[in-house]
Amino acid sequence: CVSVCPKNVFVVAVLPVEQRRELSLRGRLKGFAHGWKQAFTPNEAACEGCAKCVEACPESAIRLARR
């Protein structure tokens, strides 16, 4: 998602330990498998809904929603 986003909405970082506890078992397994790296959206307001990130996400973890 990071490389395809024209508005730099995403950044990849390591999920903090305290937030890992909130994940389901499946989420913890996936997190562990990926070294706890995941995409965050610090620039969410810049999103224009082009959906390039949805197509590029290898985990099918991104969904666009109207606000």
Coordinates of C-alpha atoms in Angstrom, one line a residue:
C1 CA 0.0 0.0 0.0
V2 CA 2.8 2.4 0.8
S3 CA 4.4 2.2 -2.6
V4 CA 1.1 2.6 -4.6
C5 CA -0.5 5.4 -2.6
P6 CA -0.3 8.7 -4.5
K7 CA -1.1 10.8 -1.4
N8 CA 1.4 9.2 1.1
V9 CA -1.4 8.1 3.4
F10 CA 0.5 5.1 4.8
V11 CA 3.6 4.3 6.7
V12 CA 4.9 0.9 7.8
A13 CA 5.9 0.6 11.4
V14 CA 6.1 -2.0 14.2
L15 CA 2.9 -2.5 16.2
P16 CA 3.5 -1.6 19.8
V17 CA 3.5 -4.4 22.3
E18 CA 0.5 -3.0 24.2
Q19 CA -1.6 -3.0 21.0
R20 CA -0.7 -6.6 20.2
R21 CA -2.7 -7.7 23.2
E22 CA -5.9 -6.4 21.6
L23 CA -5.5 -8.7 18.5
S24 CA -7.3 -11.9 17.9
L25 CA -5.3 -15.1 17.8
R26 CA -5.3 -15.0 14.0
G27 CA -4.1 -11.4 14.2
R28 CA -1.3 -12.3 16.6
L29 CA -0.2 -15.1 14.4
K30 CA -0.1 -12.9 11.3
G31 CA 1.6 -10.1 13.3
F32 CA 4.3 -12.5 14.5
A33 CA 4.8 -13.9 11.0
H34 CA 5.4 -10.4 9.6
G35 CA 7.7 -9.3 12.4
W36 CA 4.9 -7.1 13.8
K37 CA 5.3 -4.7 10.9
Q38 CA 2.0 -3.3 9.5
A39 CA 0.7 -0.2 7.7
F40 CA -0.6 2.7 9.7
T41 CA -2.5 5.7 8.3
P42 CA -1.0 8.9 9.9
N43 CA -2.1 10.9 6.9
E44 CA -5.7 9.4 6.6
A45 CA -7.2 12.8 5.8
A46 CA -5.2 13.0 2.6
C47 CA -6.9 9.9 1.2
E48 CA -9.0 10.5 -1.9
G49 CA -10.4 7.0 -2.2
C50 CA -8.6 5.8 -5.3
A51 CA -8.5 2.2 -3.9
K52 CA -5.0 1.5 -5.2
C53 CA -4.1 0.4 -1.7
V54 CA -7.0 -2.1 -1.6
E55 CA -5.7 -3.8 -4.7
A56 CA -2.1 -3.8 -3.6
C57 CA -2.6 -5.1 0.0
P58 CA -1.2 -8.7 0.2
E59 CA -3.4 -9.4 3.3
S60 CA -6.6 -8.0 1.9
A61 CA -6.7 -5.9 5.1
I62 CA -7.7 -2.5 3.7
R63 CA -11.3 -1.5 3.1
L64 CA -12.5 1.9 2.1
A65 CA -15.5 3.4 3.9
R66 CA -17.5 6.5 3.4
R67 CA -17.5 9.1 6.2

